[in-house]
């Protein structure tokens, strides 16, 4: 389970975000993917930590990383929308 998630899913999401960043037509898609995936992972991790009382340096680091990526994606997505609206 751990190897599949951290080895496979995280690499796949990261690779898709990078691929989207390389195509101007796909930047918005990549930011949506980044925001949704890392936001959901972070929220699920936080819920699990609350429900089980689990605490470790790794869990706190992973939670912070996931939430930072989610917030960063949301900020960049909002910025992209404002830029597109201003160009009209």
JSON list of C-alpha atoms in Angstrom, two decimals:
[
{"chain": "A", "resi": 1, "resn": "UNK", "atom": "CA", "xyz": [0.00, 0.00, 0.00]},
{"chain": "A", "resi": 2, "resn": "UNK", "atom": "CA", "xyz": [2.66, 2.49, 0.98]},
{"chain": "A", "resi": 3, "resn": "UNK", "atom": "CA", "xyz": [4.88, 1.70, -1.99]},
{"chain": "A", "resi": 4, "resn": "UNK", "atom": "CA", "xyz": [1.96, 1.92, -4.42]},
{"chain": "A", "resi": 5, "resn": "UNK", "atom": "CA", "xyz": [0.79, 5.26, -3.08]},
{"chain": "A", "resi": 6, "resn": "UNK", "atom": "CA", "xyz": [4.09, 7.01, -2.41]},
{"chain": "A", "resi": 7, "resn": "UNK", "atom": "CA", "xyz": [5.94, 5.29, -5.22]},
{"chain": "A", "resi": 8, "resn": "UNK", "atom": "CA", "xyz": [3.28, 5.28, -7.88]},
{"chain": "A", "resi": 9, "resn": "UNK", "atom": "CA", "xyz": [0.51, 7.77, -7.36]},
{"chain": "A", "resi": 10, "resn": "UNK", "atom": "CA", "xyz": [2.67, 10.64, -6.14]},
{"chain": "A", "resi": 11, "resn": "UNK", "atom": "CA", "xyz": [5.11, 10.20, -9.04]},
{"chain": "A", "resi": 12, "resn": "UNK", "atom": "CA", "xyz": [2.24, 9.98, -11.54]},
{"chain": "A", "resi": 13, "resn": "UNK", "atom": "CA", "xyz": [0.52, 13.11, -10.22]},
{"chain": "A", "resi": 14, "resn": "UNK", "atom": "CA", "xyz": [3.81, 15.01, -10.20]},
{"chain": "A", "resi": 15, "resn": "UNK", "atom": "CA", "xyz": [4.66, 13.86, -13.73]},
{"chain": "A", "resi": 16, "resn": "UNK", "atom": "CA", "xyz": [1.23, 14.90, -15.02]},
{"chain": "A", "resi": 17, "resn": "UNK", "atom": "CA", "xyz": [1.52, 18.31, -13.37]},
{"chain": "A", "resi": 18, "resn": "UNK", "atom": "CA", "xyz": [4.95, 18.83, -14.96]},
{"chain": "A", "resi": 19, "resn": "UNK", "atom": "CA", "xyz": [3.65, 17.64, -18.36]},
{"chain": "A", "resi": 20, "resn": "UNK", "atom": "CA", "xyz": [0.75, 20.07, -18.12]},
{"chain": "A", "resi": 21, "resn": "UNK", "atom": "CA", "xyz": [3.12, 22.90, -17.19]},
{"chain": "A", "resi": 22, "resn": "UNK", "atom": "CA", "xyz": [5.03, 22.30, -20.43]},
{"chain": "A", "resi": 23, "resn": "UNK", "atom": "CA", "xyz": [1.93, 22.92, -22.55]},
{"chain": "A", "resi": 24, "resn": "UNK", "atom": "CA", "xyz": [0.31, 26.36, -22.39]},
{"chain": "A", "resi": 25, "resn": "UNK", "atom": "CA", "xyz": [-3.02, 24.79, -23.29]},
{"chain": "A", "resi": 26, "resn": "UNK", "atom": "CA", "xyz": [-2.80, 22.41, -20.30]},
{"chain": "A", "resi": 27, "resn": "UNK", "atom": "CA", "xyz": [-1.52, 24.67, -17.50]},
{"chain": "A", "resi": 28, "resn": "UNK", "atom": "CA", "xyz": [-5.02, 25.16, -16.09]},
{"chain": "A", "resi": 29, "resn": "UNK", "atom": "CA", "xyz": [-5.62, 21.38, -16.12]},
{"chain": "A", "resi": 30, "resn": "UNK", "atom": "CA", "xyz": [-2.37, 20.76, -14.27]},
{"chain": "A", "resi": 31, "resn": "UNK", "atom": "CA", "xyz": [-3.18, 23.34, -11.61]},
{"chain": "A", "resi": 32, "resn": "UNK", "atom": "CA", "xyz": [-6.64, 21.84, -11.12]},
{"chain": "A", "resi": 33, "resn": "UNK", "atom": "CA", "xyz": [-5.11, 18.37, -10.80]},
{"chain": "A", "resi": 34, "resn": "UNK", "atom": "CA", "xyz": [-2.48, 19.62, -8.35]},
{"chain": "A", "resi": 35, "resn": "UNK", "atom": "CA", "xyz": [-5.02, 21.46, -6.21]},
{"chain": "A", "resi": 36, "resn": "UNK", "atom": "CA", "xyz": [-7.57, 18.65, -6.12]},
{"chain": "A", "resi": 37, "resn": "UNK", "atom": "CA", "xyz": [-5.18, 15.75, -5.56]},
{"chain": "A", "resi": 38, "resn": "UNK", "atom": "CA", "xyz": [-2.88, 17.32, -2.99]},
{"chain": "A", "resi": 39, "resn": "UNK", "atom": "CA", "xyz": [-5.82, 18.99, -1.25]},
{"chain": "A", "resi": 40, "resn": "UNK", "atom": "CA", "xyz": [-7.71, 15.72, -0.94]},
{"chain": "A", "resi": 41, "resn": "UNK", "atom": "CA", "xyz": [-4.62, 13.82, 0.18]},
{"chain": "A", "resi": 42, "resn": "UNK", "atom": "CA", "xyz": [-3.83, 16.47, 2.79]},
{"chain": "A", "resi": 43, "resn": "UNK", "atom": "CA", "xyz": [-7.39, 16.64, 4.10]},
{"chain": "A", "resi": 44, "resn": "UNK", "atom": "CA", "xyz": [-7.59, 12.84, 4.31]},
{"chain": "A", "resi": 45, "resn": "UNK", "atom": "CA", "xyz": [-4.24, 12.72, 6.13]},
{"chain": "A", "resi": 46, "resn": "UNK", "atom": "CA", "xyz": [-5.40, 15.40, 8.59]},
{"chain": "A", "resi": 47, "resn": "UNK", "atom": "CA", "xyz": [-8.65, 13.52, 9.21]},
{"chain": "A", "resi": 48, "resn": "UNK", "atom": "CA", "xyz": [-6.71, 10.32, 9.80]},
{"chain": "A", "resi": 49, "resn": "UNK", "atom": "CA", "xyz": [-4.35, 12.04, 12.20]},
{"chain": "A", "resi": 50, "resn": "UNK", "atom": "CA", "xyz": [-7.30, 13.47, 14.14]},
{"chain": "A", "resi": 51, "resn": "UNK", "atom": "CA", "xyz": [-9.25, 10.19, 14.13]},
{"chain": "A", "resi": 52, "resn": "UNK", "atom": "CA", "xyz": [-6.35, 7.99, 15.22]},
{"chain": "A", "resi": 53, "resn": "UNK", "atom": "CA", "xyz": [-4.27, 10.43, 17.21]},
{"chain": "A", "resi": 54, "resn": "UNK", "atom": "CA", "xyz": [-1.26, 9.50, 15.07]},
{"chain": "A", "resi": 55, "resn": "UNK", "atom": "CA", "xyz": [1.55, 12.01, 15.23]},
{"chain": "A", "resi": 56, "resn": "UNK", "atom": "CA", "xyz": [5.06, 11.79, 13.83]},
{"chain": "A", "resi": 57, "resn": "UNK", "atom": "CA", "xyz": [7.55, 14.11, 12.20]},
{"chain": "A", "resi": 58, "resn": "UNK", "atom": "CA", "xyz": [6.90, 12.36, 8.88]},
{"chain": "A", "resi": 59, "resn": "UNK", "atom": "CA", "xyz": [3.12, 12.83, 9.09]},
{"chain": "A", "resi": 60, "resn": "UNK", "atom": "CA", "xyz": [3.46, 16.52, 9.95]},
{"chain": "A", "resi": 61, "resn": "UNK", "atom": "CA", "xyz": [5.97, 17.05, 7.11]},
{"chain": "A", "resi": 62, "resn": "UNK", "atom": "CA", "xyz": [3.78, 15.17, 4.60]},
{"chain": "A", "resi": 63, "resn": "UNK", "atom": "CA", "xyz": [0.67, 17.09, 5.70]},
{"chain": "A", "resi": 64, "resn": "UNK", "atom": "CA", "xyz": [2.43, 20.43, 5.41]},
{"chain": "A", "resi": 65, "resn": "UNK", "atom": "CA", "xyz": [3.83, 19.55, 1.98]},
{"chain": "A", "resi": 66, "resn": "UNK", "atom": "CA", "xyz": [0.47, 18.40, 0.64]},
{"chain": "A", "resi": 67, "resn": "UNK", "atom": "CA", "xyz": [-1.40, 21.41, 1.94]},
{"chain": "A", "resi": 68, "resn": "UNK", "atom": "CA", "xyz": [1.26, 23.83, 0.64]},
{"chain": "A", "resi": 69, "resn": "UNK", "atom": "CA", "xyz": [1.01, 22.28, -2.84]},
{"chain": "A", "resi": 70, "resn": "UNK", "atom": "CA", "xyz": [-2.81, 22.45, -2.71]},
{"chain": "A", "resi": 71, "resn": "UNK", "atom": "CA", "xyz": [-2.83, 26.10, -1.62]},
{"chain": "A", "resi": 72, "resn": "UNK", "atom": "CA", "xyz": [-0.14, 27.01, -4.14]},
{"chain": "A", "resi": 73, "resn": "UNK", "atom": "CA", "xyz": [-2.15, 25.33, -6.91]},
{"chain": "A", "resi": 74, "resn": "UNK", "atom": "CA", "xyz": [-5.28, 27.20, -5.87]},
{"chain": "A", "resi": 75, "resn": "UNK", "atom": "CA", "xyz": [-3.43, 30.54, -5.78]},
{"chain": "A", "resi": 76, "resn": "UNK", "atom": "CA", "xyz": [-1.87, 29.96, -9.20]},
{"chain": "A", "resi": 77, "resn": "UNK", "atom": "CA", "xyz": [-5.21, 28.82, -10.63]},
{"chain": "A", "resi": 78, "resn": "UNK", "atom": "CA", "xyz": [-6.94, 31.95, -9.33]},
{"chain": "A", "resi": 79, "resn": "UNK", "atom": "CA", "xyz": [-4.12, 34.08, -10.75]},
{"chain": "A", "resi": 80, "resn": "UNK", "atom": "CA", "xyz": [-4.46, 32.37, -14.12]},
{"chain": "A", "resi": 81, "resn": "UNK", "atom": "CA", "xyz": [-8.20, 33.05, -14.12]},
{"chain": "A", "resi": 82, "resn": "UNK", "atom": "CA", "xyz": [-7.69, 36.72, -13.24]},
{"chain": "A", "resi": 83, "resn": "UNK", "atom": "CA", "xyz": [-5.11, 37.06, -16.03]},
{"chain": "A", "resi": 84, "resn": "UNK", "atom": "CA", "xyz": [-7.45, 35.42, -18.53]},
{"chain": "A", "resi": 85, "resn": "UNK", "atom": "CA", "xyz": [-10.35, 37.64, -17.44]},
{"chain": "A", "resi": 86, "resn": "UNK", "atom": "CA", "xyz": [-8.19, 40.76, -17.80]},
{"chain": "A", "resi": 87, "resn": "UNK", "atom": "CA", "xyz": [-7.12, 39.76, -21.31]},
{"chain": "A", "resi": 88, "resn": "UNK", "atom": "CA", "xyz": [-10.72, 39.70, -22.54]}
]
